[in-house]
Amino acid sequence: MATKDENLETRQRLLEAAGEVFAEHGFRDATIRDICEKAKANIAAVHYHFGDKEELYAAVFNYARSCAVAGFDEQAPSTAPAEERLRAFVRAVLTHFFDEGRPAWLGKLVAQEMIDPTKALDSLVKEQIRPNSERLKAIVRELIGEEINDEELWHCTFSIAAQWLFYFHCGQVVKRLNPDQRFGRQELERLADHITEFSVAALKGWKS
């Protein structure tokens, strides 16, 4: 019989393999067989640890969020200036979307959910997207520095988010228009600086 450590190791391999496969193919097209081949595990192990494909998918989101959520908290202290917090926030998002390796595939999973949602999206919005959106919205309000109604505040917040979403969803178009575009760590740092500086200039000039 497998030991406890062996069971935990198998479960971990399944989570990481499933994260990559779901991110690449989406929930509906990903297969348990492909996940097991990547994890070097048998199908019975999926049933033992997770029950079925849907439960495995939910577990992958929980696992990836637990790995990723600290990135938003550790980048800049809450007492830092708003511009510094925005730059840290943008850098963290770009890293989650573009950086290779674990848990970078969380960004791809989120994108899959936006395009072809499952019931996991409601939990994702509640536990991750909404809290981070509220955090970004608070930074935006501080940068504007004047009263603004909630609808306009959301528009400004979404306009910032649209910048990194464009690079992610239209990455292949970007590379064809600008063949020099790369998404390595140094390039992501420069892109984070650009999005931050562009956004801060717009927000500080809001209705001035």
CSV table of C-alpha atoms in Angstrom, one decimal:
chain,number,residue,atom,x,y,z
A,1,MET,CA,0.0,0.0,0.0
A,2,ALA,CA,1.1,3.6,-0.7
A,3,THR,CA,2.4,5.5,2.2
A,4,LYS,CA,1.0,8.9,3.3
A,5,ASP,CA,3.9,10.7,1.8
A,6,GLU,CA,3.5,8.8,-1.5
A,7,ASN,CA,-0.2,9.7,-1.6
A,8,LEU,CA,0.6,13.4,-0.9
A,9,GLU,CA,3.2,13.4,-3.7
A,10,THR,CA,0.8,11.8,-6.1
A,11,ARG,CA,-1.9,14.4,-5.2
A,12,GLN,CA,0.6,17.2,-5.8
A,13,ARG,CA,1.6,15.8,-9.2
A,14,LEU,CA,-2.0,15.6,-10.2
A,15,LEU,CA,-2.7,19.1,-9.2
A,16,GLU,CA,0.2,20.6,-11.1
A,17,ALA,CA,-0.4,18.4,-14.1
A,18,ALA,CA,-4.1,19.3,-14.1
A,19,GLY,CA,-3.3,23.0,-13.8
A,20,GLU,CA,-1.2,22.9,-16.9
A,21,VAL,CA,-3.7,20.7,-18.9
A,22,PHE,CA,-6.8,22.7,-17.9
A,23,ALA,CA,-5.0,26.0,-18.7
A,24,GLU,CA,-4.0,24.7,-22.1
A,25,HIS,CA,-7.2,23.1,-23.2
A,26,GLY,CA,-10.0,24.4,-20.9
A,27,PHE,CA,-12.2,22.4,-18.6
A,28,ARG,CA,-14.4,20.8,-21.3
A,29,ASP,CA,-11.6,19.7,-23.7
A,30,ALA,CA,-9.1,18.5,-21.0
A,31,THR,CA,-9.2,14.8,-20.3
A,32,ILE,CA,-8.4,12.9,-17.2
A,33,ARG,CA,-6.2,10.6,-19.4
A,34,ASP,CA,-4.0,13.5,-20.5
A,35,ILE,CA,-3.7,14.8,-16.9
A,36,CYS,CA,-2.7,11.3,-15.6
A,37,GLU,CA,-0.1,10.9,-18.4
A,38,LYS,CA,1.5,14.2,-17.5
A,39,ALA,CA,1.4,13.4,-13.8
A,40,LYS,CA,2.6,9.8,-14.3
A,41,ALA,CA,-0.4,8.6,-12.3
A,42,ASN,CA,-3.3,6.3,-12.9
A,43,ILE,CA,-6.9,7.3,-13.3
A,44,ALA,CA,-7.8,5.6,-10.1
A,45,ALA,CA,-5.6,8.1,-8.3
A,46,VAL,CA,-7.8,10.9,-9.6
A,47,HIS,CA,-10.9,9.2,-8.2
A,48,TYR,CA,-9.2,8.5,-4.9
A,49,HIS,CA,-7.9,12.1,-4.3
A,50,PHE,CA,-10.6,14.2,-6.0
A,51,GLY,CA,-13.6,12.1,-7.0
A,52,ASP,CA,-14.1,13.3,-10.5
A,53,LYS,CA,-13.0,15.8,-13.1
A,54,GLU,CA,-15.1,18.6,-11.8
A,55,GLU,CA,-13.8,18.3,-8.3
A,56,LEU,CA,-10.3,18.1,-9.6
A,57,TYR,CA,-10.9,21.4,-11.5
A,58,ALA,CA,-12.1,23.1,-8.3
A,59,ALA,CA,-9.1,21.7,-6.4
A,60,VAL,CA,-6.7,23.1,-9.0
A,61,PHE,CA,-8.2,26.6,-8.6
A,62,ASN,CA,-8.0,26.4,-4.8
A,63,TYR,CA,-4.4,25.2,-5.0
A,64,ALA,CA,-3.3,27.9,-7.6
A,65,ARG,CA,-5.0,30.7,-5.6
A,66,SER,CA,-3.2,29.6,-2.4
A,67,CYS,CA,0.1,29.9,-4.3
A,68,ALA,CA,-0.7,33.1,-6.0
A,69,VAL,CA,-2.6,35.2,-3.5
A,70,ALA,CA,0.5,36.1,-1.5
A,71,GLY,CA,2.0,37.9,-4.5
A,72,PHE,CA,-0.5,40.7,-4.2
A,73,ASP,CA,0.0,41.1,-0.5
A,74,GLU,CA,3.8,41.0,-0.4
A,75,GLN,CA,4.6,43.4,-3.3
A,76,ALA,CA,4.0,46.7,-1.5
A,77,PRO,CA,2.8,47.6,2.0
A,78,SER,CA,-0.6,49.2,2.4
A,79,THR,CA,1.2,52.3,3.7
A,80,ALA,CA,3.1,52.8,0.5
A,81,PRO,CA,2.2,55.7,-1.9
A,82,ALA,CA,-0.7,54.9,-4.2
A,83,GLU,CA,1.5,54.9,-7.3
A,84,GLU,CA,3.9,52.4,-5.8
A,85,ARG,CA,1.0,50.2,-4.8
A,86,LEU,CA,-0.4,50.4,-8.3
A,87,ARG,CA,3.0,49.5,-9.9
A,88,ALA,CA,3.3,46.5,-7.5
A,89,PHE,CA,-0.3,45.4,-8.3
A,90,VAL,CA,0.3,45.6,-12.1
A,91,ARG,CA,3.6,43.8,-11.8
A,92,ALA,CA,1.9,41.0,-9.8
A,93,VAL,CA,-0.9,40.6,-12.3
A,94,LEU,CA,1.5,40.5,-15.3
A,95,THR,CA,3.6,37.9,-13.5
A,96,HIS,CA,0.6,35.7,-12.9
A,97,PHE,CA,-0.5,36.0,-16.5
A,98,PHE,CA,2.8,35.7,-18.3
A,99,ASP,CA,5.5,34.2,-16.1
A,100,GLU,CA,6.2,30.6,-16.9
A,101,GLY,CA,5.9,27.8,-14.4
A,102,ARG,CA,3.8,27.3,-11.3
A,103,PRO,CA,1.4,28.9,-10.6
A,104,ALA,CA,1.6,31.0,-13.7
A,105,TRP,CA,-1.0,28.8,-15.4
A,106,LEU,CA,-3.6,30.4,-13.0
A,107,GLY,CA,-3.7,33.3,-15.4
A,108,LYS,CA,-4.5,31.0,-18.3
A,109,LEU,CA,-7.2,29.3,-16.2
A,110,VAL,CA,-8.8,32.6,-15.4
A,111,ALA,CA,-8.7,33.5,-19.1
A,112,GLN,CA,-10.3,30.2,-20.0
A,113,GLU,CA,-13.1,30.9,-17.5
A,114,MET,CA,-13.7,34.3,-18.9
A,115,ILE,CA,-14.0,32.9,-22.4
A,116,ASP,CA,-15.9,29.7,-21.6
A,117,PRO,CA,-17.2,29.9,-18.0
A,118,THR,CA,-18.0,27.0,-15.8
A,119,LYS,CA,-19.6,27.2,-12.4
A,120,ALA,CA,-16.1,27.7,-11.0
A,121,LEU,CA,-16.3,31.3,-12.2
A,122,ASP,CA,-18.6,32.5,-9.4
A,123,SER,CA,-16.2,31.2,-6.8
A,124,LEU,CA,-13.3,32.7,-8.6
A,125,VAL,CA,-14.9,36.1,-8.7
A,126,LYS,CA,-16.0,36.0,-5.1
A,127,GLU,CA,-12.7,34.7,-3.7
A,128,GLN,CA,-10.1,36.4,-5.9
A,129,ILE,CA,-11.2,38.7,-8.7
A,130,ARG,CA,-13.6,40.9,-6.6
A,131,PRO,CA,-11.2,41.4,-3.6
A,132,ASN,CA,-8.4,42.3,-6.0
A,133,SER,CA,-10.7,44.5,-8.0
A,134,GLU,CA,-11.7,46.4,-4.9
A,135,ARG,CA,-8.1,46.8,-3.9
A,136,LEU,CA,-7.3,48.2,-7.4
A,137,LYS,CA,-10.4,50.4,-7.2
A,138,ALA,CA,-9.3,51.9,-3.9
A,139,ILE,CA,-5.9,52.8,-5.4
A,140,VAL,CA,-7.6,54.4,-8.4
A,141,ARG,CA,-9.8,56.5,-6.1
A,142,GLU,CA,-6.7,57.7,-4.2
A,143,LEU,CA,-4.9,58.6,-7.4
A,144,ILE,CA,-7.8,60.6,-8.8
A,145,GLY,CA,-7.8,62.5,-5.5
A,146,GLU,CA,-11.3,63.9,-5.8
A,147,GLU,CA,-14.9,62.8,-5.6
A,148,ILE,CA,-16.0,60.4,-8.3
A,149,ASN,CA,-19.2,58.4,-8.6
A,150,ASP,CA,-19.0,54.6,-8.4
A,151,GLU,CA,-19.8,54.0,-12.1
A,152,GLU,CA,-17.0,56.3,-13.3
A,153,LEU,CA,-14.6,54.8,-10.7
A,154,TRP,CA,-15.4,51.3,-12.1
A,155,HIS,CA,-14.8,52.6,-15.6
A,156,CYS,CA,-11.4,53.9,-14.6
A,157,THR,CA,-10.5,50.7,-12.8
A,158,PHE,CA,-11.5,48.5,-15.8
A,159,SER,CA,-9.5,50.8,-18.1
A,160,ILE,CA,-6.4,49.9,-16.2
A,161,ALA,CA,-7.2,46.2,-16.2
A,162,ALA,CA,-7.9,46.3,-20.0
A,163,GLN,CA,-4.3,47.1,-20.6
A,164,TRP,CA,-2.9,43.9,-19.3
A,165,LEU,CA,-5.8,41.9,-20.6
A,166,PHE,CA,-5.1,43.2,-24.1
A,167,TYR,CA,-1.5,42.0,-24.0
A,168,PHE,CA,-2.7,38.6,-22.7
A,169,HIS,CA,-5.6,37.9,-25.0
A,170,CYS,CA,-4.1,39.6,-28.0
A,171,GLY,CA,-0.5,38.5,-27.4
A,172,GLN,CA,-0.2,36.8,-30.8
A,173,VAL,CA,-1.4,39.9,-32.6
A,174,VAL,CA,1.0,42.1,-30.5
A,175,LYS,CA,3.9,39.8,-31.5
A,176,ARG,CA,3.0,40.1,-35.2
A,177,LEU,CA,2.6,43.9,-35.0
A,178,ASN,CA,5.8,44.3,-32.9
A,179,PRO,CA,8.1,41.2,-33.5
A,180,ASP,CA,10.4,42.6,-30.8
A,181,GLN,CA,7.8,42.3,-28.1
A,182,ARG,CA,8.8,39.7,-25.4
A,183,PHE,CA,7.3,38.7,-22.1
A,184,GLY,CA,10.3,37.8,-20.1
A,185,ARG,CA,10.9,39.1,-16.6
A,186,GLN,CA,12.7,42.3,-17.7
A,187,GLU,CA,10.1,43.0,-20.3
A,188,LEU,CA,7.3,42.5,-17.8
A,189,GLU,CA,9.0,45.0,-15.5
A,190,ARG,CA,9.1,47.6,-18.2
A,191,LEU,CA,5.5,46.8,-19.2
A,192,ALA,CA,4.4,47.2,-15.6
A,193,ASP,CA,6.2,50.6,-15.5
A,194,HIS,CA,4.5,51.7,-18.7
A,195,ILE,CA,1.0,50.7,-17.6
A,196,THR,CA,1.5,52.4,-14.2
A,197,GLU,CA,2.9,55.6,-15.6
A,198,PHE,CA,0.3,55.8,-18.4
A,199,SER,CA,-2.5,55.1,-15.9
A,200,VAL,CA,-1.2,57.5,-13.2
A,201,ALA,CA,-0.9,60.4,-15.8
A,202,ALA,CA,-4.5,59.8,-16.9
A,203,LEU,CA,-5.9,59.5,-13.4
A,204,LYS,CA,-4.2,62.5,-12.0
A,205,GLY,CA,-5.5,64.5,-14.9
A,206,TRP,CA,-9.0,63.2,-14.4
A,207,LYS,CA,-11.5,66.1,-15.0
A,208,SER,CA,-8.8,68.6,-14.1
